Short mmCIF file of N, CA and C in Angstrom, two decimals:
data_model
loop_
_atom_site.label_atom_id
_atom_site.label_comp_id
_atom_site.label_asym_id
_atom_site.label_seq_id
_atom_site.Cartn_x
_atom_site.Cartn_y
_atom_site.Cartn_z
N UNK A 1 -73.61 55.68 -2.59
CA UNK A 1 -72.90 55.97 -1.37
C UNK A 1 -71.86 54.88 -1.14
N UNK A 2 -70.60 55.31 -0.87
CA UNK A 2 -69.30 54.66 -0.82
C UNK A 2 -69.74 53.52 0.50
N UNK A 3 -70.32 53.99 1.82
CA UNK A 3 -70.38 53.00 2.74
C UNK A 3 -71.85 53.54 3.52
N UNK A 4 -72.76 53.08 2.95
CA UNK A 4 -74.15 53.10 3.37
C UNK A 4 -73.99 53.17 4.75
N UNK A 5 -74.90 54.08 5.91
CA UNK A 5 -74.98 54.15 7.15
C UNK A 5 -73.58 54.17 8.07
N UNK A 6 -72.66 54.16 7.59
CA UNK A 6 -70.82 54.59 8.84
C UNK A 6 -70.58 55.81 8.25
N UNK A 7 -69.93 56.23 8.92
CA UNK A 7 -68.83 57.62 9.01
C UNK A 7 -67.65 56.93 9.08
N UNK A 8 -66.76 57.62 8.12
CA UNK A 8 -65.18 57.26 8.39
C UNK A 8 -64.82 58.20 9.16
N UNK A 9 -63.50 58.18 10.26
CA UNK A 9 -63.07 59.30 10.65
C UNK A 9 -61.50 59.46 10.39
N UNK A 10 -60.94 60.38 10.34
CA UNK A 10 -59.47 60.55 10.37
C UNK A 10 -59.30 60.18 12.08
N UNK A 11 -58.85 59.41 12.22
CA UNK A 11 -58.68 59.39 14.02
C UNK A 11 -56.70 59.07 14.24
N UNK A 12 -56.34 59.18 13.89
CA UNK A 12 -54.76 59.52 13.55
C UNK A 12 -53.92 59.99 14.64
N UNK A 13 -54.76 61.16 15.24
CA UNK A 13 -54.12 61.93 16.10
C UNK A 13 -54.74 62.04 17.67
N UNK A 14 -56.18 60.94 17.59
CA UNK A 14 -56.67 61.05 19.12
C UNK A 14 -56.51 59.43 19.58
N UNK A 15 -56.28 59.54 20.91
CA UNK A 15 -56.06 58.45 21.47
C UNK A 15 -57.04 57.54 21.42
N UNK A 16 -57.34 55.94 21.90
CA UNK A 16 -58.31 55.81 22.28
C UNK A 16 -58.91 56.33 23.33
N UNK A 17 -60.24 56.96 23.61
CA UNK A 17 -61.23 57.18 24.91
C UNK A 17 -61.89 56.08 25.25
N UNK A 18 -62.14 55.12 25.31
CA UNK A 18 -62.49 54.20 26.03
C UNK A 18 -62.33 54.26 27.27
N UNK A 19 -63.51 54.63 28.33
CA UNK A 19 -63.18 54.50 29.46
C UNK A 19 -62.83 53.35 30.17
N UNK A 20 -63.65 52.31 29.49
CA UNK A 20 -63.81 51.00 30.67
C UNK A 20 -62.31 50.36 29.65
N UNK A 21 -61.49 50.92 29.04
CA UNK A 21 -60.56 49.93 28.71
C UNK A 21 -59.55 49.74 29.46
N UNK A 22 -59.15 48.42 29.20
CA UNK A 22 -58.11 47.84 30.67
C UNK A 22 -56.39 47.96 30.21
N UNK A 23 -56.49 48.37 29.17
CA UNK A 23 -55.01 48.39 28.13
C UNK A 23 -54.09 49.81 29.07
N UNK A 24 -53.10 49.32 29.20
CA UNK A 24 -51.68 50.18 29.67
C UNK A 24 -51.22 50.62 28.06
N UNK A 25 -51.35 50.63 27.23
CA UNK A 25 -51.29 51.42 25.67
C UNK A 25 -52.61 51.92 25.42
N UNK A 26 -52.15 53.18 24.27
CA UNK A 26 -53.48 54.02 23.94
C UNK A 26 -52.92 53.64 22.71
N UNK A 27 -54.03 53.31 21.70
CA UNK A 27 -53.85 53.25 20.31
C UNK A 27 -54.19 54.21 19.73
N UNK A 28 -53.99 54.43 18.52
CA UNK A 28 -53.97 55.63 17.65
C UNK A 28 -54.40 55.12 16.29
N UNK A 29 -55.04 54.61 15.78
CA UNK A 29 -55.88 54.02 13.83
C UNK A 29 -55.69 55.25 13.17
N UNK A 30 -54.85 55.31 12.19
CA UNK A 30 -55.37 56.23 11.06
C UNK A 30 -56.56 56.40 11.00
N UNK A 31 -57.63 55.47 10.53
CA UNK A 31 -58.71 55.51 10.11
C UNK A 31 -59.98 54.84 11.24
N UNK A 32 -60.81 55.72 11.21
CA UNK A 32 -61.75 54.54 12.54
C UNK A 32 -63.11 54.61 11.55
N UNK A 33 -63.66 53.49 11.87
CA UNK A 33 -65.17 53.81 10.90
C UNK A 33 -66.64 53.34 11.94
N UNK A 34 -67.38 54.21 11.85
CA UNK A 34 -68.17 54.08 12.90
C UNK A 34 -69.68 54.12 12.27
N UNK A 35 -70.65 53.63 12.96
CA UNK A 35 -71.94 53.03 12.17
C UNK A 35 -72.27 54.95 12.33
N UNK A 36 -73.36 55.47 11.34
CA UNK A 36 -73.64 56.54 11.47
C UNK A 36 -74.43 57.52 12.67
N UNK A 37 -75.42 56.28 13.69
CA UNK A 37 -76.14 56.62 15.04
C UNK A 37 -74.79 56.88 15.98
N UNK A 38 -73.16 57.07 15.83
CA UNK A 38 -72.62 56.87 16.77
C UNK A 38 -72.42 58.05 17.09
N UNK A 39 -71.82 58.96 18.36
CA UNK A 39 -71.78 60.52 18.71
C UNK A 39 -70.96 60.93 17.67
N UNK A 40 -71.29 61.11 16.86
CA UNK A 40 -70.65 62.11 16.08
C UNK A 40 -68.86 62.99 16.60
N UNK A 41 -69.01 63.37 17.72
CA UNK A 41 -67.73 64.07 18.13
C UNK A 41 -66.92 62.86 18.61
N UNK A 42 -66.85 61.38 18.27
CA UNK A 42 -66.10 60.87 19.09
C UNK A 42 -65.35 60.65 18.08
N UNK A 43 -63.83 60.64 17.77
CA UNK A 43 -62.92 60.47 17.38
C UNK A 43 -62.26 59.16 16.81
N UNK A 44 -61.70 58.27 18.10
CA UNK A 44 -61.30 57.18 18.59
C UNK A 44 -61.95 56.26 20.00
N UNK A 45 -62.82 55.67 19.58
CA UNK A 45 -63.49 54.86 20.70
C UNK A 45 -63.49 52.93 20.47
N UNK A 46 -62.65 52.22 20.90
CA UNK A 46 -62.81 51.03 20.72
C UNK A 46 -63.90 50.24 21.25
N UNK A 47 -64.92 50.79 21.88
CA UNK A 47 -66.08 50.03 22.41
C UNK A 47 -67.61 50.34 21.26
N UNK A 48 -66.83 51.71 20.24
CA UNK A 48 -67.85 51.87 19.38
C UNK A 48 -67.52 51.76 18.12
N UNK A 49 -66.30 51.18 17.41
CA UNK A 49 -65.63 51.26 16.81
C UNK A 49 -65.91 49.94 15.98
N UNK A 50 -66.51 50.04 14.01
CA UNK A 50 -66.87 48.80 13.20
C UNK A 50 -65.42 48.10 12.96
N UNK A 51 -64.71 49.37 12.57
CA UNK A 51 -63.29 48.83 11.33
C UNK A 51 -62.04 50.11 12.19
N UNK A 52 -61.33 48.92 11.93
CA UNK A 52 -60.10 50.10 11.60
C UNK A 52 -58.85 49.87 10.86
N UNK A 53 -58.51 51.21 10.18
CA UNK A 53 -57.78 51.24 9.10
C UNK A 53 -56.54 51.42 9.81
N UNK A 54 -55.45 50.38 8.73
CA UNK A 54 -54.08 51.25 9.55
C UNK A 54 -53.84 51.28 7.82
N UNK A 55 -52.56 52.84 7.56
CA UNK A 55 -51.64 52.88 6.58
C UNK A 55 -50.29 52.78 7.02
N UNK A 56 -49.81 52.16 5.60
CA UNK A 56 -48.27 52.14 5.81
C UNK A 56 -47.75 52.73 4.24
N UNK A 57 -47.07 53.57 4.89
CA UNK A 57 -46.24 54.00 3.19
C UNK A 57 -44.87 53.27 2.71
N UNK A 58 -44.40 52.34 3.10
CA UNK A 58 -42.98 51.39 3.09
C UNK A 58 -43.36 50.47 2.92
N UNK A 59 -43.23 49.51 1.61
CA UNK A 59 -43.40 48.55 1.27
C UNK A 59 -42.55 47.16 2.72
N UNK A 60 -41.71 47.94 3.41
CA UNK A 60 -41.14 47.36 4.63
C UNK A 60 -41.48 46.59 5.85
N UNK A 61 -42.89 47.51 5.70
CA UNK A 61 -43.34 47.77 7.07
C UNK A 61 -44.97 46.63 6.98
N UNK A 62 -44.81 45.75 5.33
CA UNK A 62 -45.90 45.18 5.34
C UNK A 62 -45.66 43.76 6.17
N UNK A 63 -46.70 43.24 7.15
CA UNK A 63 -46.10 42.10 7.88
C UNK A 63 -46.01 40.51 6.96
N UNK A 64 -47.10 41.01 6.12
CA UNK A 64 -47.63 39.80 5.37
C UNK A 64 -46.51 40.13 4.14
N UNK A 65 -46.28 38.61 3.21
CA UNK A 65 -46.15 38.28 2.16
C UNK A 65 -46.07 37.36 1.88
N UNK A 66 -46.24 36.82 0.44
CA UNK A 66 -46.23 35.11 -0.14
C UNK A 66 -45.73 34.28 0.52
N UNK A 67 -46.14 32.96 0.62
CA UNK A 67 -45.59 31.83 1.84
C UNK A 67 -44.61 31.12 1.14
N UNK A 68 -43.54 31.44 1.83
CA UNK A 68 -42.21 30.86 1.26
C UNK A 68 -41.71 30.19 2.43
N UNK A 69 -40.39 29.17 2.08
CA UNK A 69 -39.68 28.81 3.77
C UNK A 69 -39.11 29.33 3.90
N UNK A 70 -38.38 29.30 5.34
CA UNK A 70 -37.02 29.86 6.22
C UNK A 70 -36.62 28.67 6.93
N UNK A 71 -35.46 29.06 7.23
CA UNK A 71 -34.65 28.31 7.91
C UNK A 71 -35.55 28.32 9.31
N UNK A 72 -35.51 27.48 10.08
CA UNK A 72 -35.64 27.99 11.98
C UNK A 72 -35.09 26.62 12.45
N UNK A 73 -34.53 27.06 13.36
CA UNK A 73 -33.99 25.73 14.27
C UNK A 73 -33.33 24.81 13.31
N UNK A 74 -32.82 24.99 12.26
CA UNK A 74 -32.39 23.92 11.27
C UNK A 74 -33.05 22.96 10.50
N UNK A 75 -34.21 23.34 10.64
CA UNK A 75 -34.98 22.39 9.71
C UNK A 75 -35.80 24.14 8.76
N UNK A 76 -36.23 23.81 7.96
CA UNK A 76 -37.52 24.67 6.79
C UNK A 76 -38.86 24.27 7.15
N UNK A 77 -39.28 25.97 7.05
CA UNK A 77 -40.52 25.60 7.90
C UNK A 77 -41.23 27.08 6.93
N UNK A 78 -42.51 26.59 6.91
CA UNK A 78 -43.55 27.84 5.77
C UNK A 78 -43.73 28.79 6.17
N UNK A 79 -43.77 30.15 6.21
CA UNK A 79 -43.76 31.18 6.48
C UNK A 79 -44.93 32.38 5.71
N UNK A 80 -45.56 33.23 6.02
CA UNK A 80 -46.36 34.01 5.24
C UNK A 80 -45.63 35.29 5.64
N UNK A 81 -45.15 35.80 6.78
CA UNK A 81 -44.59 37.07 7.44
C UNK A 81 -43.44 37.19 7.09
N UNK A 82 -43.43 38.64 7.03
CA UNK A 82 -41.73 39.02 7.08
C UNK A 82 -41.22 39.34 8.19
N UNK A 83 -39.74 39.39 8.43
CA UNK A 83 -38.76 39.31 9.43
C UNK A 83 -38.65 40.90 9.39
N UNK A 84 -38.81 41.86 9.05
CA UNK A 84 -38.00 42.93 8.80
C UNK A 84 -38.55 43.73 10.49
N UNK A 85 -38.08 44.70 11.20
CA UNK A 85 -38.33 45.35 12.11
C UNK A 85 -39.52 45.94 11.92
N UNK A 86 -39.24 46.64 10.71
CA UNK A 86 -40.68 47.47 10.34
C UNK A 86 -41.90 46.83 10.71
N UNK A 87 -41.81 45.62 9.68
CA UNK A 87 -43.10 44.25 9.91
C UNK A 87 -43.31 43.99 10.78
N UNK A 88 -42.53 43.66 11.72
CA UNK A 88 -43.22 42.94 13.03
C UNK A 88 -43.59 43.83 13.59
N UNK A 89 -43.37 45.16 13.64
CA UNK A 89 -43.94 46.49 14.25
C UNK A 89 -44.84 46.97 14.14
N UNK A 90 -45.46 46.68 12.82
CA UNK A 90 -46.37 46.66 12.28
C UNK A 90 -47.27 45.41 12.64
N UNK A 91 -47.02 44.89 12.62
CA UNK A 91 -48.11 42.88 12.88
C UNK A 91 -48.22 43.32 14.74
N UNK A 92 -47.27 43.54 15.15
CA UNK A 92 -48.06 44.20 16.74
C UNK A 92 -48.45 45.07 17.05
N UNK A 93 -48.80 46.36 16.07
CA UNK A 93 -49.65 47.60 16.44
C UNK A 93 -50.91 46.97 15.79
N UNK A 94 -50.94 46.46 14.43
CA UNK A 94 -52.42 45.54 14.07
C UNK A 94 -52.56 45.07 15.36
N UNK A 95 -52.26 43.73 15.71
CA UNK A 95 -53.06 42.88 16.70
C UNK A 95 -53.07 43.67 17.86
N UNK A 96 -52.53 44.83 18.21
CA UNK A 96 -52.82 45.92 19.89
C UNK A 96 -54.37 46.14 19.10
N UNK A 97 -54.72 46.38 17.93
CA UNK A 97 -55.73 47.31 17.47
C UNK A 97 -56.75 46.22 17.76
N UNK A 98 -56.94 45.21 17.34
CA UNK A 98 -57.66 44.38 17.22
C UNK A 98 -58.14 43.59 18.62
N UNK A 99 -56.78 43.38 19.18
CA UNK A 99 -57.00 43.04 20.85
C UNK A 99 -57.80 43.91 21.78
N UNK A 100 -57.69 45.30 21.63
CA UNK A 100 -58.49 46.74 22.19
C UNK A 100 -59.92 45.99 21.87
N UNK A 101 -60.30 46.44 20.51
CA UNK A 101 -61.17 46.49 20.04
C UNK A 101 -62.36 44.88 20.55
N UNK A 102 -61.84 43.90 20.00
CA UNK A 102 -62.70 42.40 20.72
C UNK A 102 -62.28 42.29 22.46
N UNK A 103 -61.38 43.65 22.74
CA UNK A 103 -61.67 43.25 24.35
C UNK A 103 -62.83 44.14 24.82
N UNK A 104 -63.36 45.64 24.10
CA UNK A 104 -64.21 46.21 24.15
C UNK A 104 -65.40 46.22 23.88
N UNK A 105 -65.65 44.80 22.91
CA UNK A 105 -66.79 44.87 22.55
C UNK A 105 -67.05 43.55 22.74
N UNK A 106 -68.66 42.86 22.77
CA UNK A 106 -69.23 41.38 22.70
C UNK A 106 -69.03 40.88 21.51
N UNK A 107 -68.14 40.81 20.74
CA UNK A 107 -68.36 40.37 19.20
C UNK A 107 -67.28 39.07 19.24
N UNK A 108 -67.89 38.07 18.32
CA UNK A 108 -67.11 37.12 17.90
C UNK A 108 -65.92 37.15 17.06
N UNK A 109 -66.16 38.02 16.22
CA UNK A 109 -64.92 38.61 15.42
C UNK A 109 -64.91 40.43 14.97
N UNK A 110 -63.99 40.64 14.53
CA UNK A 110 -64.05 42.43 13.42
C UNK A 110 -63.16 42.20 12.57
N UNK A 111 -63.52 42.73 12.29
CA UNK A 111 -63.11 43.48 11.03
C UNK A 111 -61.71 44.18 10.99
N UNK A 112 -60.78 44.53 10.12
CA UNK A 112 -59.36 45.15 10.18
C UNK A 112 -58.93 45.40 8.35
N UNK A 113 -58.53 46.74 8.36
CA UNK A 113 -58.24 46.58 6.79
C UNK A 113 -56.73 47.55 7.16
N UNK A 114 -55.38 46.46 6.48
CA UNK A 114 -54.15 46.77 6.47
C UNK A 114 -54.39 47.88 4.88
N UNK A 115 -53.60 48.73 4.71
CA UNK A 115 -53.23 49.76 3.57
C UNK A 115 -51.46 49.41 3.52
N UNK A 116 -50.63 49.00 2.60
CA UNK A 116 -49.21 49.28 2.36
C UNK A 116 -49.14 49.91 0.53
N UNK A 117 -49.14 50.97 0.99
CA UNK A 117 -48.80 51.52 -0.35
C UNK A 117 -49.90 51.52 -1.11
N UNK A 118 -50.22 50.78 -2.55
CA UNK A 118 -51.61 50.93 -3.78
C UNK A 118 -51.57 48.95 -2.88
N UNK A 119 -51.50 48.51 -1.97
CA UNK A 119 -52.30 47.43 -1.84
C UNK A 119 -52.76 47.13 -0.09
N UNK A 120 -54.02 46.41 -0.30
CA UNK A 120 -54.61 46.38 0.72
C UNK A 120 -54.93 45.13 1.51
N UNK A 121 -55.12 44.68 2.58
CA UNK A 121 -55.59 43.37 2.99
C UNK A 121 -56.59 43.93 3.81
N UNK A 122 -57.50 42.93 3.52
CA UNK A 122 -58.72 42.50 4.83
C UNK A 122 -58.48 41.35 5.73
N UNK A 123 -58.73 41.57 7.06
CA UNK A 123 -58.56 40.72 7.81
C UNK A 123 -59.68 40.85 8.57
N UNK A 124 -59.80 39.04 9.47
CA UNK A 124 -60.78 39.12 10.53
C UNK A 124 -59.98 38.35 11.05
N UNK A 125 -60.47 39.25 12.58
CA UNK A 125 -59.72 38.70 14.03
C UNK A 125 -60.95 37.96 14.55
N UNK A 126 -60.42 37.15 15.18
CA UNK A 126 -61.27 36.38 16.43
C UNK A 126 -60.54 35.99 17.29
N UNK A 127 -60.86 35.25 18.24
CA UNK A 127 -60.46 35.19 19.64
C UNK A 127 -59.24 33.97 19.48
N UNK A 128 -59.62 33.50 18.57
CA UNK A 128 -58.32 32.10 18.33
C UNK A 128 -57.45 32.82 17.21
N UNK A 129 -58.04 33.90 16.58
CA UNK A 129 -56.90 34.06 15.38
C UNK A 129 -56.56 35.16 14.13
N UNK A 130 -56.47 34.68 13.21
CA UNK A 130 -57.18 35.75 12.41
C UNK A 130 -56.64 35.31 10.69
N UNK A 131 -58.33 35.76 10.11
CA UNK A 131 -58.31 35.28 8.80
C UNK A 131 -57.54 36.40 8.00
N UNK A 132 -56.78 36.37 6.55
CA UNK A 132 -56.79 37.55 5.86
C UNK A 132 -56.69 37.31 4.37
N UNK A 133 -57.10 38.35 3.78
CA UNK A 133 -57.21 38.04 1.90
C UNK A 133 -55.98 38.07 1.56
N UNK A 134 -55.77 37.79 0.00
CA UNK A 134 -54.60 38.10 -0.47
C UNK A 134 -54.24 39.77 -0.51
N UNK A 135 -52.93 40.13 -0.76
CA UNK A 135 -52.91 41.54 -1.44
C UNK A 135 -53.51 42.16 -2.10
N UNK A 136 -54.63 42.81 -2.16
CA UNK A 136 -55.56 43.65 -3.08
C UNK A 136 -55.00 44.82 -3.86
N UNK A 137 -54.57 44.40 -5.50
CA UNK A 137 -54.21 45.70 -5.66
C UNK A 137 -55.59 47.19 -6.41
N UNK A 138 -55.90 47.95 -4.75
CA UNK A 138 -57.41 48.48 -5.15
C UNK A 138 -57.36 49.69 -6.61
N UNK A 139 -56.19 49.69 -6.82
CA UNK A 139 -56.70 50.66 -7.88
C UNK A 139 -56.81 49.82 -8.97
N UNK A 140 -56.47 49.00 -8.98
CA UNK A 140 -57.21 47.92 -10.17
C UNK A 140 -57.98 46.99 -10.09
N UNK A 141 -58.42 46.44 -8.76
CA UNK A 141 -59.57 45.37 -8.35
C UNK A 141 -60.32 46.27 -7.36
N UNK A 142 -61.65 45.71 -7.84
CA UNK A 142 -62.36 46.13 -6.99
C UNK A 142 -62.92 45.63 -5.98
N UNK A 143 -62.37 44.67 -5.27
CA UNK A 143 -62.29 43.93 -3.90
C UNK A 143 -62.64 44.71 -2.45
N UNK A 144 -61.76 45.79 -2.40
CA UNK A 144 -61.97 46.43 -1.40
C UNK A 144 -63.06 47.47 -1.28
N UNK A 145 -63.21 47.83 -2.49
CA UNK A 145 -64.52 48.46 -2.17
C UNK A 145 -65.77 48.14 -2.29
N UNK A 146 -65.65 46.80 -2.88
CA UNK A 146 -66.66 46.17 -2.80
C UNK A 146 -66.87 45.30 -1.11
N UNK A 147 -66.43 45.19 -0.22
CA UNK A 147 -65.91 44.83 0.84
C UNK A 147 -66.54 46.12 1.41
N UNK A 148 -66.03 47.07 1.41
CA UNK A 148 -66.93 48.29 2.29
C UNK A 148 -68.40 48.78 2.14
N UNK A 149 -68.23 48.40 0.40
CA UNK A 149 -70.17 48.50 0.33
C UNK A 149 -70.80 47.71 0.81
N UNK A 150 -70.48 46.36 1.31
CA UNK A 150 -71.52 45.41 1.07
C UNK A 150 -71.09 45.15 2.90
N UNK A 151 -70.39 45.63 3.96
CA UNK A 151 -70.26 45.72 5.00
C UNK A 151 -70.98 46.32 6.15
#
């Protein structure tokens, strides 16, 4: 079994339902993954919610890449993110997802898995920050699914 005891859901197209959430935005996850005791008919719920998946099909729209410098203020300074519109559009619908989610629940950290194209990142949020792997490329490492089995 691909992920012992969760259900994945397509949740793409339902809002979050969270009642008690305090957010003026409704998020939308491609993907929501939920332990298997959870109601079954719920869709999108950030108070019951393990993981969530976002995809991106535009290599554009990835926020992360190799840490190189940039210019800022006139001095060079290290960088891991890209500048592009897409990206940062992307790096603030992640952290809306993640902010929902540790404001809905008692947890110290979650879980988050980025998709851009055949590569993947894992990340963990916490309240100060957030960790993430390198680029996973999953059709040739088996990182990520080893990451969902053992989750």
């Amino acid at each position: 079994e691909f992920m012992p005891g969760f259900r994945v859901v397509n949740s793409s197209a339902t809002v979050d339902c969270n009642p008690n959430s305090d957010f003026v935005y409704k998020i939308k996850p491609d993907v929501t993954v939920y332990c298997n005791d959870s109601d079954p008919g719920v869709q999108t719920d950030s108070s019951l919610v393990e993981i969530f998946i976002k995809f991106k099909l535009q290599s554009g729209d990835d926020p992360f890449c190799p840490l190189h410098n940039i210019q800022h203020d006139g001095r060079s300074v290290k960088t891991f993110l890209h500048e592009t519109k897409g990206a940062v559009d992307t790096l603030g619908q992640i952290t809306s997802y993640a902010a929902v989610q540790l404001g809905a629940q008692f947890h110290t950290h979650v879980y988050f898995v980025l998709i851009v194209q055949d590569k993947a990142r894992i990340l963990r949020w916490d309240r100060s920050g957030t960790i993430m792997t390198e680029s996973i490329n999953f059709n040739n490492e088996p990182l990520l699914a080893e990451f969902f089995r053992r989750y």
